[in-house]
Amino acid sequence: AGGAVFGSIVGGSNIEERKRCAQEVAVRNVSGYWIGGFGLGESMEERPSLLNAVTDNLPKDWPRMICGLGLPEEVLQGVAAGVDLFDSAYIYHLTIGGFALTFPLDRTEKNDYNYQLSDQGSDRTKINLRATVYRKDATPIVEDCCCYTCQNHTKAYINHLLNVHEMLAQILLEIHNTHHYLGFFRSIREAIKEGCFEQFQKKFVQSRREHLAADVVSV
Amino acid sequence: MALRFEVLGRFNRARAAQLTLPHFACQTPLFMPVGTQGTIKGLTTDQLEEIGCQIILGNTYHLALRPTSELIDELGGLHKFMNWPRALLTDSGGFQMVSLLHLADITEKGVTFQSPVDGKPMLLTPEESIQIQNRIGADIIMALDDVVRTTITGPRIEEAMYRTLRWVDRCIAAHKRPHEQNLFGIVQGGLDPVLRDICVRGLVDRNLPGYAIGGLAGGEDKDSFWRVVAQCTAALPEDKPRYVMGVGYPLDIVVCSALGADMYDCVYPTRTARFGTALVPEGVLKLKHNAMVNDTRPIDPTCACMVCKNYTRAYIHCLVTKDAMGSQLLSYHNLYYMLQLSRNLHSSIVEGRFPEFVCDFLQKMFPKGDVPEWVCNAMDVAGIDISSCCSS
């Protein structure tokens, strides 16, 4: 009676069960697949084989949706395994924590963009606007971001809004975070279309690890 | 003086004018939403421009606490800090004397508050208030006045009125930016016509750019309220803006405009939104009511705002008190309602149909003809015939 029905695929961290579930759901008459039970404690290392156990056993013609993968690296793992749709509360949790995404979306070689001193020791994905270091920072969250928040407001203003518990803080952060995150997905789509997704994933993960390594060295 | 006030139309005491301020040319009568801490709760500056907001109020007391006026000054003033291109008005901090009275100690020197943030004593003198307001940079700044509740009687009222006059001189002396910021004096005197008269004449003598009628909207009965407004508007100069502070309800704004006032501010529209109440021509609509669960009409079918064009009562009912979006949508609608009321007051006066507008307004709000007596009395003095809307 109208509306697509997706079949659920579960199986925890058990490769055999994942495979069995996927195979069984694949023969049912559904319009797509909802993959559940990820992002609940499985490690980054064990996830790819669990994902592949599912997607290797699903037909290529129907969409695969996954719940629980939110971090950029996790999303990349999902995409690499053939997942199409991602649902998570990642952005929500960033926003209510006062965080704003800042990781670079630019896929060109200019990797030496300007990290402010405040990013030393951070994970280079995001900044927390509650930090007092932003009290007088009259620059936008991300310099060339074209979201409403970055086009109209400064870190100093958002810092103030968070400090005085004003709801406009969450509105502005959510706008930016959503925009930034959707931009990340756009980069992924472009990389896939250009046939260089594997490189994209490798470079992305590597650049994050490099910064972490650099932080360790500089301490 | 950093403003121009040009009357464009009249009906008896009511007037429609253009108030040209450094950041924006406004049309009066106008309502000013209150953005106490440098933001209207839940709305972006884009949305405020969209609904036609002309002036926003910021509060000296709160902004001085966080993020401090020095920081705002360092970052280029409040306009730049919050990215609001139109006009701003800052209150002096005087109202906090009344609303936070258990924390305040008032002497001739000024008001000592116990900071609600960290418990440290904070002294607000007329000089300090003006300095803070100079740093914040609003188009209109308010003199620090000695405010008393209208529900109080006795010598304290007279003391406060005379002190207000002495403090206004100190404010004038401390004001460093008279060519960019307009210092308004505030008429005090409680409900006593003699004291009010002395205060008005004292302030008019100081030849300020504009005047406010203060100390009202604090629980006094409506009959006393309108009489004080009527007395003050009759005595204040014709060619300068008149601002009734803390007003308020749509009905109060219509009455005060009929009596010759031009500017209003109140937290009511946004605060009541956060409790799930919408402003409509009939009065109020409580979105929390169970009756709203299945109601697929917009809040107000006659309203042209984004909320009424896109959302149903049923949807807002679900959100209200459960999600911030409910507050935001209702705040947006309620402010649109107040600003549309302002626009209607201005245009009906300019177009020579003010009495018709008033009657239409009252008929919608009191369909049974039970217009309150205080409104009838006030309209009488304002010279507006509302007999067609009154059943008695």
Coordinates of C-alpha atoms in Angstrom, one line a residue:
Chain A
A1 CA 0.0 0.0 0.0
G2 CA 2.7 2.5 -1.0
G3 CA 6.1 3.2 0.7
A4 CA 9.3 1.2 0.3
V5 CA 10.1 -1.5 2.9
F6 CA 13.7 -2.1 3.8
G7 CA 14.8 -5.4 5.2
S8 CA 16.9 -5.4 8.4
I9 CA 20.2 -7.1 8.6
V10 CA 21.7 -7.8 12.0
G11 CA 24.2 -10.3 13.4
G12 CA 26.3 -8.4 15.8
S13 CA 30.1 -8.9 15.5
N14 CA 29.7 -12.4 14.1
I15 CA 30.9 -12.8 10.5
E16 CA 28.9 -16.0 9.9
E17 CA 25.7 -14.6 11.3
R18 CA 26.1 -11.4 9.3
K19 CA 26.5 -13.4 6.2
R20 CA 23.6 -15.7 6.9
C21 CA 21.3 -12.8 7.7
A22 CA 22.3 -10.9 4.6
Q23 CA 21.7 -14.0 2.4
E24 CA 18.3 -14.6 3.9
V25 CA 17.1 -11.0 3.6
A26 CA 18.5 -10.9 0.0
V27 CA 15.9 -13.4 -1.1
R28 CA 13.0 -11.5 0.4
N29 CA 10.9 -9.1 -1.5
V30 CA 12.2 -5.8 -0.1
S31 CA 13.2 -2.5 -1.7
G32 CA 16.5 -2.0 0.2
Y33 CA 18.5 -3.0 3.2
W34 CA 18.8 -1.5 6.6
I35 CA 22.0 -2.6 8.3
G36 CA 21.8 -2.4 12.0
G37 CA 24.0 -3.1 15.0
F38 CA 27.1 -1.1 13.9
G39 CA 28.7 1.7 15.9
L40 CA 28.0 -0.2 19.1
G41 CA 31.5 -1.2 20.1
E42 CA 33.1 -3.0 17.2
S43 CA 36.6 -1.8 16.5
M44 CA 37.8 0.1 13.4
E45 CA 39.9 -2.9 12.6
E46 CA 37.1 -5.6 12.7
R47 CA 34.5 -3.4 11.0
P48 CA 35.5 -3.8 7.4
S49 CA 35.2 -7.6 7.4
L50 CA 31.8 -7.4 9.1
L51 CA 30.6 -4.9 6.6
N52 CA 31.8 -6.9 3.7
A53 CA 30.2 -10.0 5.1
V54 CA 26.9 -8.2 4.7
T55 CA 27.4 -6.3 1.4
D56 CA 29.1 -9.1 -0.4
N57 CA 25.9 -11.0 0.1
L58 CA 23.4 -8.3 -1.0
P59 CA 22.2 -7.7 -4.6
K60 CA 23.9 -4.6 -6.2
D61 CA 20.6 -3.1 -7.4
W62 CA 19.0 -2.1 -4.1
P63 CA 20.1 0.6 -1.7
R64 CA 22.0 -0.2 1.5
M65 CA 21.4 2.0 4.5
I66 CA 23.4 1.8 7.7
C67 CA 22.7 3.1 11.2
G68 CA 25.4 4.1 13.7
L69 CA 28.4 5.1 11.6
G70 CA 29.0 8.8 12.1
L71 CA 32.7 9.7 12.3
P72 CA 34.2 10.5 8.9
E73 CA 36.5 7.5 9.0
E74 CA 33.6 5.2 9.9
V75 CA 31.6 6.7 7.0
L76 CA 34.5 6.0 4.6
Q77 CA 34.6 2.4 5.8
G78 CA 30.9 2.1 5.1
V79 CA 31.3 3.6 1.6
A80 CA 34.2 1.3 0.9
A81 CA 32.0 -1.7 1.7
G82 CA 29.3 -0.5 -0.6
V83 CA 26.9 1.3 1.7
D84 CA 24.7 4.1 0.2
L85 CA 22.8 5.8 3.0
F86 CA 24.1 6.8 6.5
D87 CA 22.0 7.6 9.5
S88 CA 23.6 8.7 12.8
A89 CA 23.3 11.2 15.6
Y90 CA 26.9 12.4 15.1
I91 CA 26.0 15.9 14.0
Y92 CA 23.5 16.2 16.8
H93 CA 26.0 15.2 19.5
L94 CA 28.6 17.6 18.0
T95 CA 26.2 20.5 18.2
I96 CA 24.9 19.9 21.7
G97 CA 28.5 19.6 22.8
G98 CA 29.4 23.0 21.4
F99 CA 31.6 21.5 18.7
A100 CA 32.0 22.7 15.1
L101 CA 33.4 20.5 12.3
T102 CA 36.6 22.0 10.8
F103 CA 38.3 19.1 8.9
P104 CA 39.3 20.1 5.4
L105 CA 36.9 19.2 2.6
D106 CA 39.3 20.4 -0.1
R107 CA 40.6 17.5 -2.1
T108 CA 43.4 19.3 -3.8
E109 CA 47.0 19.1 -2.7
K110 CA 47.0 22.2 -0.4
N111 CA 47.3 20.3 2.8
D112 CA 49.0 23.1 4.6
Y113 CA 46.0 25.2 5.4
N114 CA 46.3 27.3 8.5
Y115 CA 45.6 25.5 11.7
Q116 CA 45.3 28.0 14.5
L117 CA 47.4 27.4 17.6
S118 CA 44.2 26.4 19.4
D119 CA 44.1 23.3 17.3
Q120 CA 47.3 21.9 18.8
G121 CA 46.3 18.8 20.6
S122 CA 42.9 18.6 19.1
D123 CA 41.9 15.9 16.7
R124 CA 41.7 18.3 13.7
T125 CA 38.2 17.3 13.0
K126 CA 36.5 19.8 15.1
I127 CA 36.8 22.7 17.6
N128 CA 34.8 23.4 20.7
L129 CA 33.4 26.9 20.6
R130 CA 33.1 26.9 24.4
A131 CA 36.9 27.2 24.7
T132 CA 37.9 30.6 26.1
V133 CA 40.5 30.9 23.4
Y134 CA 37.6 31.9 21.1
R135 CA 36.3 34.8 23.2
K136 CA 37.7 37.4 20.9
D137 CA 38.1 35.4 17.7
A138 CA 36.4 37.5 15.1
T139 CA 36.8 34.9 12.3
P140 CA 34.3 32.4 11.1
I141 CA 34.4 28.7 12.1
V142 CA 35.9 27.7 8.7
E143 CA 37.4 30.5 6.6
D144 CA 35.9 29.8 3.2
C145 CA 32.8 27.9 4.3
C146 CA 29.7 29.3 2.6
C147 CA 27.1 28.2 5.2
Y148 CA 24.9 30.8 6.8
T149 CA 26.8 30.6 10.1
C150 CA 30.3 31.2 8.6
Q151 CA 29.0 33.9 6.2
N152 CA 27.4 35.8 9.0
H153 CA 28.9 35.1 12.4
T154 CA 32.1 34.8 14.2
K155 CA 33.5 32.3 16.7
A156 CA 33.5 35.0 19.3
Y157 CA 29.7 35.5 19.0
I158 CA 29.0 31.7 19.1
N159 CA 31.3 31.5 22.2
H160 CA 29.3 34.2 23.9
L161 CA 26.0 32.5 23.0
L162 CA 27.2 29.2 24.4
N163 CA 28.4 31.0 27.5
V164 CA 25.0 32.6 28.2
H165 CA 23.1 29.5 27.2
E166 CA 21.2 31.0 24.3
M167 CA 19.6 28.6 21.8
L168 CA 20.9 30.5 18.8
A169 CA 24.2 28.8 19.6
Q170 CA 22.8 25.4 18.7
I171 CA 21.0 26.8 15.7
L172 CA 24.2 28.3 14.2
L173 CA 26.3 25.2 15.1
E174 CA 23.8 22.8 13.6
I175 CA 23.6 24.8 10.4
H176 CA 27.4 24.7 10.0
N177 CA 27.9 21.1 11.0
T178 CA 25.2 19.9 8.7
H179 CA 26.6 21.9 5.9
H180 CA 30.1 20.7 6.5
Y181 CA 29.1 17.1 6.9
L182 CA 27.0 17.1 3.7
G183 CA 30.0 18.7 2.0
F184 CA 32.1 15.7 3.1
F185 CA 29.6 13.3 1.4
R186 CA 29.7 15.4 -1.7
S187 CA 33.5 15.0 -1.8
I188 CA 33.0 11.2 -1.4
R189 CA 30.6 11.2 -4.4
E190 CA 33.0 13.2 -6.5
A191 CA 35.9 10.9 -5.6
I192 CA 33.9 7.8 -6.5
K193 CA 32.8 9.4 -9.8
E194 CA 36.4 10.2 -10.7
G195 CA 37.4 6.7 -9.8
C196 CA 39.7 7.6 -7.0
F197 CA 37.8 6.8 -3.9
E198 CA 40.4 4.4 -2.5
Q199 CA 43.0 7.1 -2.7
F200 CA 40.6 9.6 -1.2
Q201 CA 40.0 7.3 1.8
K202 CA 43.6 6.5 2.2
K203 CA 44.7 10.2 2.1
F204 CA 42.0 11.3 4.5
V205 CA 42.8 8.7 7.1
Q206 CA 46.5 9.2 6.7
S207 CA 46.4 13.0 7.0
R208 CA 44.5 12.6 10.3
R209 CA 47.1 10.2 11.6
E210 CA 49.9 12.4 10.5
H211 CA 48.6 15.3 12.6
L212 CA 48.2 13.0 15.6
A213 CA 51.8 11.8 15.1
A214 CA 53.0 15.4 14.7
D215 CA 51.3 16.3 18.0
V216 CA 53.0 13.4 19.7
V217 CA 56.4 14.5 18.4
S218 CA 55.9 18.1 19.3
V219 CA 55.0 17.4 22.9
Chain B
M1 CA 21.5 64.5 18.7
A2 CA 21.8 61.7 16.2
L3 CA 18.3 61.2 15.0
R4 CA 15.5 62.8 13.0
F5 CA 11.9 62.5 13.9
E6 CA 9.4 63.5 11.2
V7 CA 5.6 63.1 11.7
L8 CA 4.0 61.9 8.5
G9 CA 0.4 61.6 9.7
R10 CA -1.9 62.1 12.6
F11 CA -5.2 61.3 14.1
N12 CA -5.8 63.5 17.1
R13 CA -3.1 62.4 19.5
A14 CA -1.9 59.4 17.5
R15 CA 0.9 60.0 15.1
A16 CA 2.8 58.0 12.5
A17 CA 6.4 59.1 12.0
Q18 CA 9.8 58.4 10.4
L19 CA 12.5 58.0 13.0
T20 CA 15.8 58.1 11.3
L21 CA 18.6 56.6 13.4
P22 CA 22.3 56.1 12.5
H23 CA 21.8 52.5 11.5
F24 CA 18.2 52.5 10.2
A25 CA 15.3 54.7 9.2
C26 CA 12.4 53.4 11.2
Q27 CA 8.6 53.9 11.0
T28 CA 6.6 54.5 14.1
P29 CA 4.6 53.4 16.0
L30 CA 7.0 50.5 16.4
F31 CA 7.6 47.4 18.6
M32 CA 11.1 46.5 19.6
P33 CA 11.8 42.8 20.3
V34 CA 14.0 42.2 23.3
G35 CA 17.4 40.5 22.7
T36 CA 18.7 40.8 26.2
Q37 CA 22.0 38.9 25.8
G38 CA 22.7 39.9 22.2
T39 CA 20.3 37.6 20.5
I40 CA 16.5 37.2 20.2
K41 CA 16.0 33.8 21.6
G42 CA 16.1 31.3 18.8
L43 CA 16.0 33.6 15.8
T44 CA 18.7 34.5 13.3
T45 CA 19.3 38.1 12.3
D46 CA 18.2 37.1 8.8
Q47 CA 14.8 36.0 10.1
L48 CA 14.5 39.3 12.1
E49 CA 15.1 41.3 8.9
E50 CA 12.7 39.0 7.1
I51 CA 9.8 39.8 9.4
G52 CA 10.6 43.5 9.3
C53 CA 12.2 44.1 12.7
Q54 CA 13.6 47.7 12.9
I55 CA 15.1 48.1 16.3
I56 CA 16.2 45.4 18.8
L57 CA 16.8 46.0 22.5
G58 CA 20.0 44.8 24.2
N59 CA 20.5 44.9 27.9
T60 CA 23.3 46.8 29.5
Y61 CA 23.3 44.8 32.8
H62 CA 23.4 41.4 31.1
L63 CA 25.9 42.3 28.4
A64 CA 28.2 44.0 30.9
L65 CA 28.3 40.7 32.8
R66 CA 28.8 38.6 29.7
P67 CA 30.7 39.0 27.4
T68 CA 31.5 42.5 28.9
S69 CA 31.2 45.8 27.2
E70 CA 35.0 46.0 26.8
L71 CA 35.0 42.9 24.7
I72 CA 32.1 44.1 22.6
D73 CA 33.9 47.4 22.0
E74 CA 37.1 45.6 21.1
L75 CA 35.2 43.6 18.5
G76 CA 33.6 46.7 17.0
G77 CA 30.4 47.3 18.9
L78 CA 27.3 45.2 19.4
H79 CA 26.0 45.7 15.8
K80 CA 29.1 44.0 14.5
F81 CA 29.3 41.5 17.3
M82 CA 25.9 40.1 16.6
N83 CA 25.8 41.1 12.9
W84 CA 22.6 43.2 13.1
P85 CA 22.7 45.9 10.5
R86 CA 19.6 47.8 11.7
A87 CA 19.0 49.8 14.8
L88 CA 19.8 48.9 18.4
L89 CA 18.6 50.3 21.7
T90 CA 20.2 49.5 25.1
D91 CA 18.4 49.8 28.4
S92 CA 20.5 51.3 31.2
G93 CA 20.3 48.5 33.7
G94 CA 17.6 50.4 35.7
F95 CA 15.0 47.8 35.3
Q96 CA 17.1 45.1 36.9
M97 CA 16.8 47.2 40.1
V98 CA 13.2 46.3 40.1
S99 CA 13.4 42.8 38.7
L100 CA 16.4 41.7 40.8
L101 CA 15.7 43.9 43.8
H102 CA 16.7 41.4 46.4
L103 CA 20.2 41.6 45.0
A104 CA 20.3 45.4 44.7
D105 CA 21.2 48.3 47.1
I106 CA 20.3 51.8 45.8
T107 CA 22.1 54.9 47.0
E108 CA 22.6 58.4 45.5
K109 CA 25.9 57.1 44.1
G110 CA 24.3 54.3 42.1
V111 CA 23.0 50.7 42.3
T112 CA 25.1 47.9 43.9
F113 CA 24.1 44.5 42.5
Q114 CA 25.3 41.2 43.7
S115 CA 26.3 39.6 40.4
P116 CA 24.1 36.5 39.8
V117 CA 26.9 35.0 37.8
D118 CA 29.7 35.0 40.4
G119 CA 28.3 36.7 43.5
K120 CA 30.7 39.6 43.3
P121 CA 29.4 43.1 44.0
M122 CA 28.9 45.2 40.9
L123 CA 28.2 49.0 41.1
L124 CA 26.2 50.6 38.4
T125 CA 26.4 54.4 38.5
P126 CA 24.9 56.7 35.9
E127 CA 28.4 57.3 34.6
E128 CA 29.2 53.6 34.5
S129 CA 25.9 52.8 32.7
I130 CA 26.6 55.4 30.0
Q131 CA 30.2 54.3 29.6
I132 CA 29.1 50.7 29.1
Q133 CA 26.4 51.8 26.7
N134 CA 29.0 54.0 24.8
R135 CA 31.1 50.8 24.4
I136 CA 28.2 48.7 23.2
G137 CA 27.3 51.4 20.6
A138 CA 23.5 51.3 20.3
D139 CA 21.7 54.0 18.3
I140 CA 19.6 54.8 21.4
I141 CA 20.8 54.6 24.9
M142 CA 18.8 55.1 28.1
A143 CA 19.6 57.2 31.1
L144 CA 20.0 55.3 34.3
D145 CA 16.8 56.0 36.3
D146 CA 15.8 55.2 39.8
V147 CA 12.9 52.8 39.1
V148 CA 10.3 51.9 41.7
R149 CA 7.4 49.5 41.3
T150 CA 4.1 51.3 40.7
T151 CA 2.6 49.0 43.3
I152 CA 4.6 50.9 46.0
T153 CA 3.3 54.0 47.8
G154 CA 5.0 56.6 50.0
P155 CA 8.0 58.9 49.9
R156 CA 10.2 56.4 48.0
I157 CA 8.4 57.4 44.8
E158 CA 9.2 61.1 45.1
E159 CA 12.8 60.3 46.1
A160 CA 13.2 58.1 43.0
M161 CA 11.7 60.8 40.7
Y162 CA 14.1 63.5 41.9
R163 CA 17.0 61.2 41.9
T164 CA 16.2 60.3 38.3
L165 CA 16.5 63.9 37.3
R166 CA 19.8 64.3 39.1
W167 CA 21.1 61.1 37.5
V168 CA 20.1 62.3 34.0
D169 CA 22.4 65.2 34.4
R170 CA 25.2 62.8 35.3
C171 CA 24.3 60.7 32.3
I172 CA 24.5 63.7 30.0
A173 CA 27.9 64.7 31.4
A174 CA 29.2 61.1 31.0
H175 CA 28.0 60.6 27.4
K176 CA 30.9 60.6 25.1
R177 CA 29.2 59.9 21.8
P178 CA 26.2 62.2 21.5
H179 CA 26.6 62.5 17.7
E180 CA 26.3 58.7 17.2
Q181 CA 24.1 57.7 20.1
N182 CA 20.9 59.2 21.3
L183 CA 20.4 59.5 25.0
F184 CA 16.8 59.2 26.1
G185 CA 15.6 60.4 29.5
I186 CA 13.0 58.4 31.4
V187 CA 10.0 59.9 33.1
Q188 CA 9.4 58.4 36.6
G189 CA 7.0 59.5 39.4
G190 CA 4.9 56.4 40.0
L191 CA 1.2 56.9 39.6
D192 CA 1.3 60.4 41.0
P193 CA 0.4 63.0 38.4
V194 CA 2.1 65.8 40.3
L195 CA 5.4 63.9 40.4
R196 CA 5.1 62.8 36.8
D197 CA 4.6 66.4 35.8
I198 CA 7.7 67.6 37.6
C199 CA 9.7 64.8 36.0
V200 CA 8.4 65.6 32.5
R201 CA 9.2 69.2 32.8
G202 CA 12.6 68.5 34.3
L203 CA 13.5 66.2 31.4
V204 CA 12.1 68.5 28.7
D205 CA 14.3 71.3 30.1
R206 CA 17.4 69.1 29.4
N207 CA 16.4 69.0 25.7
L208 CA 17.1 65.3 25.1
P209 CA 16.7 63.6 21.7
G210 CA 13.8 61.5 23.0
Y211 CA 11.8 60.5 26.1
A212 CA 10.6 57.3 27.7
I213 CA 7.8 56.8 30.0
G214 CA 9.2 54.4 32.6
G215 CA 8.1 52.6 35.7
L216 CA 4.9 51.2 34.2
A217 CA 3.9 47.7 33.0
G218 CA 4.7 46.4 36.5
G219 CA 1.4 45.3 37.9
E220 CA -0.4 48.5 38.3
D221 CA -4.1 48.5 37.4
K222 CA -4.9 49.3 33.8
D223 CA -6.9 52.4 34.6
S224 CA -3.9 54.0 36.4
F225 CA -1.6 52.8 33.6
W226 CA -3.4 54.6 30.7
R227 CA -3.8 57.8 32.7
V228 CA -0.1 58.1 33.3
V229 CA 0.6 57.4 29.6
A230 CA -2.0 60.0 28.6
Q231 CA -0.6 62.6 30.9
C232 CA 2.9 62.1 29.8
T233 CA 2.2 62.0 26.1
A234 CA 0.2 65.2 26.4
A235 CA 3.1 67.0 28.1
L236 CA 6.1 65.6 26.2
P237 CA 7.3 67.6 23.1
E238 CA 5.5 66.9 19.8
D239 CA 8.6 66.7 17.8
K240 CA 10.5 64.0 19.7
P241 CA 9.9 60.2 20.0
R242 CA 8.0 58.8 23.0
Y243 CA 8.8 55.4 24.2
V244 CA 6.6 53.5 26.7
M245 CA 8.9 51.0 28.3
G246 CA 7.9 47.4 28.9
V247 CA 4.7 47.6 26.9
G248 CA 3.5 45.0 26.0
Y249 CA 0.3 43.4 25.1
P250 CA -1.1 44.2 21.6
L251 CA -4.1 45.9 23.2
D252 CA -1.9 48.1 25.3
I253 CA 0.1 49.1 22.3
V254 CA -3.0 50.1 20.3
V255 CA -4.3 52.2 23.2
C256 CA -0.9 53.9 23.9
S257 CA -0.5 54.7 20.2
A258 CA -4.0 56.2 20.2
L259 CA -2.8 58.4 23.1
G260 CA 0.3 59.5 21.2
A261 CA 3.2 57.1 22.0
D262 CA 5.6 55.9 19.4
M263 CA 7.9 53.1 20.6
Y264 CA 7.4 49.9 22.7
D265 CA 9.4 47.0 24.0
C266 CA 8.4 43.8 25.8
V267 CA 9.6 40.3 26.4
Y268 CA 6.0 39.1 26.3
P269 CA 5.7 37.9 22.6
T270 CA 8.9 35.8 22.7
R271 CA 8.5 34.7 26.3
T272 CA 4.9 33.6 25.8
A273 CA 6.0 31.7 22.7
R274 CA 8.4 29.6 24.8
F275 CA 5.4 28.6 26.8
G276 CA 3.5 27.5 23.8
T277 CA 1.2 30.5 23.3
A278 CA 0.7 32.2 20.0
L279 CA -0.6 35.8 19.4
V280 CA -3.7 35.9 17.2
P281 CA -6.2 38.6 16.3
E282 CA -8.7 37.1 18.7
G283 CA -6.2 37.2 21.5
V284 CA -4.1 34.1 22.3
L285 CA -4.0 30.6 21.1
K286 CA -2.5 27.9 23.4
L287 CA -0.8 25.4 21.3
K288 CA -0.4 22.9 24.2
H289 CA -4.2 22.4 24.4
N290 CA -5.4 19.0 23.4
A291 CA -7.7 20.6 20.9
M292 CA -4.7 21.4 18.8
V293 CA -3.7 17.7 18.3
N294 CA -5.8 17.3 15.1
D295 CA -6.1 20.9 14.0
T296 CA -4.5 21.2 10.6
R297 CA -5.1 24.9 10.2
P298 CA -2.2 27.4 10.5
I299 CA -1.9 29.3 13.8
D300 CA -3.7 32.3 12.1
P301 CA -5.2 31.9 8.7
T302 CA -5.0 35.6 8.1
C303 CA -1.2 35.8 8.9
A304 CA 1.3 35.9 6.1
C305 CA 4.3 34.8 8.1
M306 CA 6.5 31.8 7.2
V307 CA 5.2 29.8 10.1
C308 CA 1.6 30.2 9.2
K309 CA 2.3 29.5 5.6
N310 CA 4.2 26.2 6.3
Y311 CA 3.1 24.7 9.6
T312 CA -0.1 23.5 11.1
R313 CA -1.3 23.9 14.7
A314 CA -1.1 20.1 15.0
Y315 CA 2.6 20.0 14.2
I316 CA 3.5 22.9 16.5
H317 CA 1.5 21.2 19.2
C318 CA 3.8 18.2 19.0
L319 CA 6.9 20.3 19.2
V320 CA 5.9 22.7 21.9
T321 CA 7.8 22.2 25.2
K322 CA 9.5 19.1 23.7
D323 CA 11.7 20.7 21.1
A324 CA 13.3 24.0 20.8
M325 CA 11.9 24.3 17.3
G326 CA 8.5 24.8 18.8
S327 CA 9.7 27.9 20.6
Q328 CA 11.4 29.2 17.6
L329 CA 8.4 28.8 15.3
L330 CA 6.1 30.5 17.8
S331 CA 8.6 33.3 18.5
Y332 CA 8.9 33.9 14.8
H333 CA 5.1 34.1 14.4
N334 CA 4.6 36.2 17.5
L335 CA 7.2 38.7 16.5
Y336 CA 5.8 38.8 13.0
Y337 CA 2.4 39.5 14.6
M338 CA 3.8 42.4 16.7
L339 CA 5.7 43.9 13.8
Q340 CA 2.7 43.6 11.5
L341 CA 0.7 45.4 14.2
S342 CA 3.3 48.1 14.2
R343 CA 3.1 48.4 10.4
N344 CA -0.7 48.5 10.5
L345 CA -0.6 51.2 13.1
H346 CA 1.8 53.3 11.0
S347 CA 0.0 52.8 7.7
S348 CA -3.6 53.3 9.1
I349 CA -2.6 56.6 10.6
V350 CA -0.8 57.8 7.5
E351 CA -3.7 56.7 5.3
G352 CA -6.3 58.4 7.4
R353 CA -8.1 55.2 8.6
F354 CA -6.8 54.9 12.2
P355 CA -10.2 54.8 13.9
E356 CA -11.4 52.1 11.5
F357 CA -8.3 50.1 12.3
V358 CA -8.8 50.5 16.0
C359 CA -12.4 49.4 15.7
D360 CA -11.5 46.4 13.6
F361 CA -8.8 45.4 16.1
L362 CA -11.2 45.6 19.0
Q363 CA -14.0 43.8 17.2
K364 CA -11.7 40.8 16.5
M365 CA -10.4 40.7 20.1
F366 CA -13.8 41.3 21.7
P367 CA -16.4 39.8 19.4
K368 CA -19.1 39.9 22.1
G369 CA -18.5 43.7 22.4
D370 CA -17.1 43.4 26.0
V371 CA -14.3 45.9 25.5
P372 CA -12.8 46.6 28.9
E373 CA -13.8 49.9 30.5
W374 CA -10.3 51.2 30.7
V375 CA -9.9 50.9 27.0
C376 CA -13.2 52.8 26.4
N377 CA -12.1 55.5 28.8
A378 CA -8.7 55.8 27.1
M379 CA -10.2 55.9 23.6
D380 CA -12.5 58.6 24.8
V381 CA -9.5 60.8 25.8
A382 CA -7.8 59.8 22.5
G383 CA -10.9 61.0 20.7
I384 CA -11.6 57.7 18.9
D385 CA -15.2 56.6 18.6
I386 CA -15.3 52.9 19.4
S387 CA -19.0 52.7 20.1
S388 CA -19.5 50.3 17.2
C389 CA -17.4 47.7 19.0
C390 CA -18.9 48.1 22.5
S391 CA -22.0 46.3 23.4
S392 CA -22.7 48.4 26.5

